[in-house]
Short mmCIF file of C-alpha atoms in Angstrom, two decimals:
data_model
loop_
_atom_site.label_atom_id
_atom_site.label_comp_id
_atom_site.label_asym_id
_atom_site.label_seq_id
_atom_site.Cartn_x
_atom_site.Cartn_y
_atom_site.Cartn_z
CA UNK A 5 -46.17 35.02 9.74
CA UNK A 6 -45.88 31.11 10.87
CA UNK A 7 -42.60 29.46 12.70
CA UNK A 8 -41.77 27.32 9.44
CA UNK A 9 -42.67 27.35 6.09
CA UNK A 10 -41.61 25.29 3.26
CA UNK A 11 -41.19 25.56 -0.62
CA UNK A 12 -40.14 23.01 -3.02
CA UNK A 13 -37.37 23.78 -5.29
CA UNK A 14 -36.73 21.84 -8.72
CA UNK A 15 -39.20 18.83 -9.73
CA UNK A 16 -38.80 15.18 -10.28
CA UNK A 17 -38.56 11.86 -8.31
CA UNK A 18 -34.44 12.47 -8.16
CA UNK A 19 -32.86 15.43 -7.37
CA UNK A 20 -35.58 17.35 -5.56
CA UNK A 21 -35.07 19.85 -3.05
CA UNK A 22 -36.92 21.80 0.07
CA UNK A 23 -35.93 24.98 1.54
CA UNK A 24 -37.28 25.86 4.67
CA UNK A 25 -37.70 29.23 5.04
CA UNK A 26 -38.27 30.28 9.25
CA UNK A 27 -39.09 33.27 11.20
CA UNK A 28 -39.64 33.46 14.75
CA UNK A 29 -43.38 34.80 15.27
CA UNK A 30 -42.28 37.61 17.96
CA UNK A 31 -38.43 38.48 18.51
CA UNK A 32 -36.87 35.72 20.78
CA UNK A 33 -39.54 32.83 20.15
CA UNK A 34 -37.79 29.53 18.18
CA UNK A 35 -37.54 29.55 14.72
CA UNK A 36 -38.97 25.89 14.11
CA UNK A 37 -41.39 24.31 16.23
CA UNK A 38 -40.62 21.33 18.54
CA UNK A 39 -41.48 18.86 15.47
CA UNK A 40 -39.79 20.92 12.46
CA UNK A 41 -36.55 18.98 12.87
CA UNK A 42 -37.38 15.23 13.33
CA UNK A 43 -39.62 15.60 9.86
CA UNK A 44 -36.70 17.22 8.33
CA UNK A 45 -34.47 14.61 9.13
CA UNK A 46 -36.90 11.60 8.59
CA UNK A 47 -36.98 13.11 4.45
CA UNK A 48 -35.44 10.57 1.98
CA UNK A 49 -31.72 11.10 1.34
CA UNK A 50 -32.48 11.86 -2.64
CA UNK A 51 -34.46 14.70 -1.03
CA UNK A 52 -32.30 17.46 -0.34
CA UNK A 53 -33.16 20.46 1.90
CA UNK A 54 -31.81 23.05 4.25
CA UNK A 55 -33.02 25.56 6.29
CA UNK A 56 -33.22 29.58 5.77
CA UNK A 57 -33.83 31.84 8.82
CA UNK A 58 -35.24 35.56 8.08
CA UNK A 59 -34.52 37.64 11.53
CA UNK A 60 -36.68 40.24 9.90
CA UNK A 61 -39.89 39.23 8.05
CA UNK A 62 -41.70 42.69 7.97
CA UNK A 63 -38.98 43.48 6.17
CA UNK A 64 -37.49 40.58 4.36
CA UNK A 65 -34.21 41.03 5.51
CA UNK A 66 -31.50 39.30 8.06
CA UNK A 67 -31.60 36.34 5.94
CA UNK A 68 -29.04 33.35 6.49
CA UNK A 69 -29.13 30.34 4.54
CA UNK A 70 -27.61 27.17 7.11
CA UNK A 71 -25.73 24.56 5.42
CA UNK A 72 -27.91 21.27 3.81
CA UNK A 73 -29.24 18.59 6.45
CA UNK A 74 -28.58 21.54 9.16
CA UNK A 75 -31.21 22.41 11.59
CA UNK A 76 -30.55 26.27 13.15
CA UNK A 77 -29.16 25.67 16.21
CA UNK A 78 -31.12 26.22 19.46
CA UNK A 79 -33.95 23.87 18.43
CA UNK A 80 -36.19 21.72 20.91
CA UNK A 81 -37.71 18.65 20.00
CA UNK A 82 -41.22 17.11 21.00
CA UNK A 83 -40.28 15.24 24.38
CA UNK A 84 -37.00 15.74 24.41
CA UNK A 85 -36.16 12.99 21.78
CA UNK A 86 -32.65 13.35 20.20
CA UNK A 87 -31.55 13.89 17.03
CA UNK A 88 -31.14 11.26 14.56
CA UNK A 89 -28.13 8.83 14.66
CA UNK A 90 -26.25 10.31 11.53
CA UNK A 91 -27.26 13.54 12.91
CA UNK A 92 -25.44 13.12 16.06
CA UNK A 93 -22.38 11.02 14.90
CA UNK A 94 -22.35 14.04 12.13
CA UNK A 95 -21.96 16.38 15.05
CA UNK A 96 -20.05 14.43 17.48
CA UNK A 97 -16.89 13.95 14.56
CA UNK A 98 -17.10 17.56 13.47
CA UNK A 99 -16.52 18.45 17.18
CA UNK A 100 -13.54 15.57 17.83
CA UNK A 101 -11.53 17.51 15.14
CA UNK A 102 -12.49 20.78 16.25
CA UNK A 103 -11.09 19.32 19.37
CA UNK A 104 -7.73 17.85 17.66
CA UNK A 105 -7.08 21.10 15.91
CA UNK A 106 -8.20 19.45 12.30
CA UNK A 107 -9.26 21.99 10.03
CA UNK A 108 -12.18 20.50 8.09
CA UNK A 109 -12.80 21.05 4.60
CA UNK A 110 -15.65 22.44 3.16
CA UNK A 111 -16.79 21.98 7.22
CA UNK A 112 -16.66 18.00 6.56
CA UNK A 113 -13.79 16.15 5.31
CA UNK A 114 -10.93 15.79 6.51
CA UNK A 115 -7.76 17.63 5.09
CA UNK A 116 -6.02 14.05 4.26
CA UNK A 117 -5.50 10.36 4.93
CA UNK A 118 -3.34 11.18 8.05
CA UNK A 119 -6.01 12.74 10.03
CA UNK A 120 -8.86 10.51 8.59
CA UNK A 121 -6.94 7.25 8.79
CA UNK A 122 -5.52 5.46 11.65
CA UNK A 123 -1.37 4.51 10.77
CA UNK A 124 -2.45 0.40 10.71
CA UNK A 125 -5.63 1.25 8.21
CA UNK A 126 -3.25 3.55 6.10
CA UNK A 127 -1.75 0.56 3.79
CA UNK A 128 -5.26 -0.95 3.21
CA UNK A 129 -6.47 2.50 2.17
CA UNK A 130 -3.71 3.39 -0.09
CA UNK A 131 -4.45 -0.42 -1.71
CA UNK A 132 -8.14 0.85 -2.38
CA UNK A 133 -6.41 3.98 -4.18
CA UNK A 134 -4.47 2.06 -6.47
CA UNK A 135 -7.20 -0.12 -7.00
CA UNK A 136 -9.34 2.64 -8.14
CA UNK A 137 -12.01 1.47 -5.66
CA UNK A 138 -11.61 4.31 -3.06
CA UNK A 139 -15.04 6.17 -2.82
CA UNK A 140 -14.86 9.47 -3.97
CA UNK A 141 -16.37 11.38 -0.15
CA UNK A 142 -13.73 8.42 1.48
CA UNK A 143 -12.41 12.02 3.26
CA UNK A 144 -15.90 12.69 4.74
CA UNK A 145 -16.25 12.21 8.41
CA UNK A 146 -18.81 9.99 8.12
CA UNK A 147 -17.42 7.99 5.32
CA UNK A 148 -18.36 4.72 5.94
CA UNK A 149 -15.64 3.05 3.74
CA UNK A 150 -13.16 5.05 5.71
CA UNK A 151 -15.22 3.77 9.07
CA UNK A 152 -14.31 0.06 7.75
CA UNK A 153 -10.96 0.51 7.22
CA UNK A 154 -10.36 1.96 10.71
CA UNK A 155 -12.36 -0.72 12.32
CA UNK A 156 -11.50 -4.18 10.61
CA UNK A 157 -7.66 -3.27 8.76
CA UNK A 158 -6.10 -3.10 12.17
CA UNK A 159 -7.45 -6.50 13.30
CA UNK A 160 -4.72 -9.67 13.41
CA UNK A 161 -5.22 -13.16 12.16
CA UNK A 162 -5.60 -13.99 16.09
CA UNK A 163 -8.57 -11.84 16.15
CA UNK A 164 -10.19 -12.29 12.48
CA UNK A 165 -9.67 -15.82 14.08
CA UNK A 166 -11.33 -15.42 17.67
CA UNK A 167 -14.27 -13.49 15.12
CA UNK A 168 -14.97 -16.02 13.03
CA UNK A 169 -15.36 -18.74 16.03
CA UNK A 170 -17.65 -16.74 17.45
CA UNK A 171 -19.87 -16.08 14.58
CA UNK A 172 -19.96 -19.52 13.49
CA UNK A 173 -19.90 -21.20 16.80
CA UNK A 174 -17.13 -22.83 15.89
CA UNK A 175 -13.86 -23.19 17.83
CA UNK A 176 -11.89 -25.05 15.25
CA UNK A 177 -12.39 -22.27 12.44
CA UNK A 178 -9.04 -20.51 11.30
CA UNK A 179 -8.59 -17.46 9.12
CA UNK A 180 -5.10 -18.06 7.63
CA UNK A 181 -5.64 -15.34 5.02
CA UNK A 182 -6.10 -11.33 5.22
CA UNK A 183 -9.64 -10.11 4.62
CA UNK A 184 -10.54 -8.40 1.21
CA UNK A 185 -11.71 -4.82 1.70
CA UNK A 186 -14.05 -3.80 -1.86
CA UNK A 187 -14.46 -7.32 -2.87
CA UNK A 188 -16.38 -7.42 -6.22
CA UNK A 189 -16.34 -10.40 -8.72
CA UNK A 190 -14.04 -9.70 -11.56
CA UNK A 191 -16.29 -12.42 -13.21
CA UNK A 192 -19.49 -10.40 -13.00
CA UNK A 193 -21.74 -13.44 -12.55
CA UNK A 194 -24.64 -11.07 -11.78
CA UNK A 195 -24.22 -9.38 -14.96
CA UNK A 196 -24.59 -5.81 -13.35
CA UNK A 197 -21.55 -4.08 -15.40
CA UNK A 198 -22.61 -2.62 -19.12
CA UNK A 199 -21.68 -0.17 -21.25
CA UNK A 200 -23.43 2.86 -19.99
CA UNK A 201 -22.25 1.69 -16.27
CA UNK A 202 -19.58 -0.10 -14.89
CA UNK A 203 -20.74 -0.93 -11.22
CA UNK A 204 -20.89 -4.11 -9.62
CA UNK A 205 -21.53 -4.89 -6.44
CA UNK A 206 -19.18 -3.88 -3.45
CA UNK A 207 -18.44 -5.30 -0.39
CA UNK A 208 -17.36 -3.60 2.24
CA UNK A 209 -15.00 -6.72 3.65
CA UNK A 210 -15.28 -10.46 2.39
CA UNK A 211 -13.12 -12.69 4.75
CA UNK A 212 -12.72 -16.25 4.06
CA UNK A 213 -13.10 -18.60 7.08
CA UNK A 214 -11.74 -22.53 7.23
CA UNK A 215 -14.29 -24.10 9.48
CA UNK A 216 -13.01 -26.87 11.83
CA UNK A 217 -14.59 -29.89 9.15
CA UNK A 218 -11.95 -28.14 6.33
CA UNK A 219 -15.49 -26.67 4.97
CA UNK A 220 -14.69 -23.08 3.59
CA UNK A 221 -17.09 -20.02 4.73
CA UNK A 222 -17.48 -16.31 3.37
CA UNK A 223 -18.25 -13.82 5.85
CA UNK A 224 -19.90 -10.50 3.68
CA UNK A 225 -19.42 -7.94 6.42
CA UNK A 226 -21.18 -4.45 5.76
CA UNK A 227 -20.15 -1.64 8.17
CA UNK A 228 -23.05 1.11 8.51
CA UNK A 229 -21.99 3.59 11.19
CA UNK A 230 -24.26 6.43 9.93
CA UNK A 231 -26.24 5.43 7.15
CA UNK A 232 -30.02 5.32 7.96
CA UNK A 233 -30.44 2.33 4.71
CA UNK A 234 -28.81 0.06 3.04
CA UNK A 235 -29.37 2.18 -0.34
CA UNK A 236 -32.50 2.14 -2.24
CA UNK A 237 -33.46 0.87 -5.68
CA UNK A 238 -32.02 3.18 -8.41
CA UNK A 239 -34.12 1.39 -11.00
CA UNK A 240 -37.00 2.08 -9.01
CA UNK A 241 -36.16 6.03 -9.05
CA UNK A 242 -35.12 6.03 -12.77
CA UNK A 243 -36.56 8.76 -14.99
CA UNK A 244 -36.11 6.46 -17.78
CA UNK A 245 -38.57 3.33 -15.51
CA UNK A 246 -41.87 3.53 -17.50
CA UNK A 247 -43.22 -0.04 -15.40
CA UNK A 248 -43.14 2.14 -11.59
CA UNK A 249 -46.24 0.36 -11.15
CA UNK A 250 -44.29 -2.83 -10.60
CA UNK A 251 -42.41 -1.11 -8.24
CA UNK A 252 -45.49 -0.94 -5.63
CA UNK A 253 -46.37 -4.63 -5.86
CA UNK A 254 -45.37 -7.28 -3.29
CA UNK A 255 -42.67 -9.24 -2.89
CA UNK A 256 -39.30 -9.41 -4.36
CA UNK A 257 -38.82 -7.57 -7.68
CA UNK A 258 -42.64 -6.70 -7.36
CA UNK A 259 -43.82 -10.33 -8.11
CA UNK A 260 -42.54 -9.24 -11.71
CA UNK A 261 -38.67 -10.54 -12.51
CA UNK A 262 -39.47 -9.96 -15.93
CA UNK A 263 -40.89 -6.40 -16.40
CA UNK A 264 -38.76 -5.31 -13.80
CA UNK A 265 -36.77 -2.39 -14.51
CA UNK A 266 -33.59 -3.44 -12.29
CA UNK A 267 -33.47 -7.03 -13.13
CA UNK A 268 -33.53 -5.48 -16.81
CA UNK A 269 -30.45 -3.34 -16.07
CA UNK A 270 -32.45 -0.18 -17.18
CA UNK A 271 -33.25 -2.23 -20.20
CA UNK A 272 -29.42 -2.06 -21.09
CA UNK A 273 -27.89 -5.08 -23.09
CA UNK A 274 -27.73 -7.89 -20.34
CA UNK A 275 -30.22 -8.54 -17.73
CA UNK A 276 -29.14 -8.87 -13.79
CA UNK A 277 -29.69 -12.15 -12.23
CA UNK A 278 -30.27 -11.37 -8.98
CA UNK A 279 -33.48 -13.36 -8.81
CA UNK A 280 -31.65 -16.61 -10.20
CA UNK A 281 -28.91 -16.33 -8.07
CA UNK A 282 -31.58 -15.82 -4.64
CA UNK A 283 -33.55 -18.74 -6.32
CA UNK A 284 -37.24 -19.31 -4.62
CA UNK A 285 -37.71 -17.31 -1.37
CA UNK A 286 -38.68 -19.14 1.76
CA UNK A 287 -40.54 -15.78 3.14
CA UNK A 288 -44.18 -14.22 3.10
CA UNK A 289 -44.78 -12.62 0.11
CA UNK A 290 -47.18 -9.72 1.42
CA UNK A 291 -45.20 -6.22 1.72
CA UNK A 292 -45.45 -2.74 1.13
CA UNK A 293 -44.31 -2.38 -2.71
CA UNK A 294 -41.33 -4.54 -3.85
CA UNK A 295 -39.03 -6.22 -0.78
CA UNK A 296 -36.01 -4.36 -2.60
CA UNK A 297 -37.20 -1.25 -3.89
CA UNK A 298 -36.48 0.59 -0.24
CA UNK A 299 -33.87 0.60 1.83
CA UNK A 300 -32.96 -3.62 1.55
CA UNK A 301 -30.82 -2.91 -1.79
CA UNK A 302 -27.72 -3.81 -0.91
CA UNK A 303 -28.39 -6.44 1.66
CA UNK A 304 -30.69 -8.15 -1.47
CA UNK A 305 -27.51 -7.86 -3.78
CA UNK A 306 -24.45 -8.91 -1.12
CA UNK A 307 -26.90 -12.44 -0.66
CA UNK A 308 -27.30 -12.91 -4.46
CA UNK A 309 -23.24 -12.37 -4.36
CA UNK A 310 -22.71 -14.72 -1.27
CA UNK A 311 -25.05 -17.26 -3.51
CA UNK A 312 -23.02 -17.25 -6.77
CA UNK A 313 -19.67 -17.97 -4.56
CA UNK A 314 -21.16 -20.64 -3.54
CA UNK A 315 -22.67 -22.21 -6.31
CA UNK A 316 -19.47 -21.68 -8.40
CA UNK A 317 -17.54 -23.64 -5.17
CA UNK A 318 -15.48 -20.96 -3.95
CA UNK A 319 -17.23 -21.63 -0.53
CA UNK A 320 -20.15 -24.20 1.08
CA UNK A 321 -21.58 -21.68 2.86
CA UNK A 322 -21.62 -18.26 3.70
CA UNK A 323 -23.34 -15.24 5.75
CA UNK A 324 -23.45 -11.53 6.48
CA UNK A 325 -22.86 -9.53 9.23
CA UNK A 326 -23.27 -5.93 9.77
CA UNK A 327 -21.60 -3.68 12.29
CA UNK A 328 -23.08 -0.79 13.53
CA UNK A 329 -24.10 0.99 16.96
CA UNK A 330 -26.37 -1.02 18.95
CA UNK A 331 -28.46 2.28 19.77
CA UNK A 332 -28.73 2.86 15.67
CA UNK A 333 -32.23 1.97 15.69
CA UNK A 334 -32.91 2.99 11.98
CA UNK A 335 -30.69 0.78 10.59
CA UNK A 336 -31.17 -1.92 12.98
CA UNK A 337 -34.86 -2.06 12.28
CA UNK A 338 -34.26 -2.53 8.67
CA UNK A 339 -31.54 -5.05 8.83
CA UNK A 340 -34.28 -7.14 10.81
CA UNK A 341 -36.91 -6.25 9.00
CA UNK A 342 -35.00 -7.39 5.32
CA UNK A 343 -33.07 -10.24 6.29
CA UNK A 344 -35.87 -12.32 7.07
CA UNK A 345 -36.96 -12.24 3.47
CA UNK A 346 -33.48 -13.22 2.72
CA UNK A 347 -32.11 -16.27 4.96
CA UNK A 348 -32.13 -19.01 3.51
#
């Protein structure tokens, strides 16, 4: 009898799952050792898991299954280190409508737009709903297009304003239009839309900027409040990817823009041109597998869009910005980490 063990359940690179089954070793010991819950949490997000406590192994009975991403309750951790970011933002908005008298559904979304959206957010998020670009969890409490709504539709003109001369250090710059929430390029320069799939790239808010010289600027603002990545490579996970190996060489696209199964659109009709739209990178080429196969997706394919507005002279220059907690190391780190491969 051990305080955790673990069994695998269905196969594959996508869609895998664990199921830790626990048992204290005598009656009122913890279920999971001081480390059990920090390696659950640091699993991949493709890998699913969730805990099941027996409260009587002899016997094989007493058994509760916890919810996914749960950890039983009553858990210490090595050194007292706290839970992961999303783990505690999870927690802290489940108990804030607990607190309100919300009655979650399905113990995570919320009921409807009036408890999940704040009244000067509502017409921006009923926009997205017409627009069919709403995501389908945009309920969840740690939806993080809901999150960007919340934060950014409220904002004035003065303050997009007083924003935008602080991020570009520059006091003449005006916003004298609203910001876009979704923004994706009806045009489809980056050729990402085919038959089998009609996604392009999203961003979270594009806001258009009138420097002081009458220069126009695109601010790509991505809001990650509990995320711990920007989204992975889904070419790289792909059944259907028989060139992997790529995959695990350096630098971007794996040194390899032409076997490489995402600039190929999962060898669908039209190739993706992130890599001309980037054009030659101005960074170290030594990594750990491809630059975008892990975590630096979307940051990789908001630049290439930032890139083709530019070229196409719907701005002279542009940059990104993220929000996010300063104390949400995970995402921080990678934001640093990716970026530099990127600016330009």
């Amino acid at each position: 009898r051990s305080t955790t063990s673990a069994s695998s359940v269905s196969g594959g690179p996508r869609g895998c799952g664990c199921r830790f089954v626990v048992a204290a070793k005598t009656p009122g010991d913890d279920v999971v050792s001081i480390y059990t819950a920090a390696q659950a949490e640091a699993l991949h997000r493709d890998v699913s898991w969730r805990f099941v406590v027996v409260t009587d192994p002899d016997t094989a009975t007493g058994i509760q299954p916890h919810p996914s991403y749960h950890v039983p309750p009553a858990w210490r951790r090595a050194a007292g280190i706290p839970p992961r970011w999303s783990v505690r933002l999870h927690q802290h908005a489940i108990s804030r409508a607990a607190e309100s008298g919300v009655q979650l559904l399905r113990s995570h979304s919320y009921p409807g737009t009036v408890t999940a959206v704040v009244p000067a957010a509502l017409p921006a998020f009923e926009a997205l709903r017409e627009r069919g670009l709403l995501h389908s969890h945009a309920l969840h409490v740690r939806s993080s297009q809901t999150f960007a709504l919340n934060l950014l539709a409220p904002l004035t003109l003065d303050a997009w304003n007083e924003l935008g001369q602080h991020l570009l250090d520059d006091p003449g710059a005006i916003v004298d239009q609203p910001p876009e929430f979704e923004y994706i390029d009806r045009a489809d320069e980056l050729n990402e839309a085919t038959r089998a799939s009609a996604h392009t790239t999203q961003v979270d808010c594009l806001v258009r900027v009138r420097r002081g010289d009458g220069r126009l600027h695109v601010l790509l603002i991505k809001v990650k409040l509990s995320e711990d990545t920007f989204s992975t490579c889904s070419a790289a996970m792909s059944p259907g990817n028989t060139r992997t190996q790529i995959c695990g060489q350096p630098g971007p696209f794996g040194g390899d823009t032409v076997g490489c199964f995402q600039l190929s659109n999962h060898d669908r009709e039209q190739r993706r041109r992130y890599d001309v739209a980037l054009g030659p990178t101005h960074a170290e080429l030594a990594s750990f597998g491809c630059w975008f196969r892990d975590g630096a997706n979307q940051v990789m394919r908001n630049v290439a869009l930032s890139k083709i507005l530019i070229e196409r002279g719907e701005a002279s220059t542009a940059s990104m910005a993220l929000i996010t907690p300063d104390n949400h190391t995970a995402i921080w780190e990678q934001w640093h980490r990716h970026t530099r491969y990127l600016a330009a």
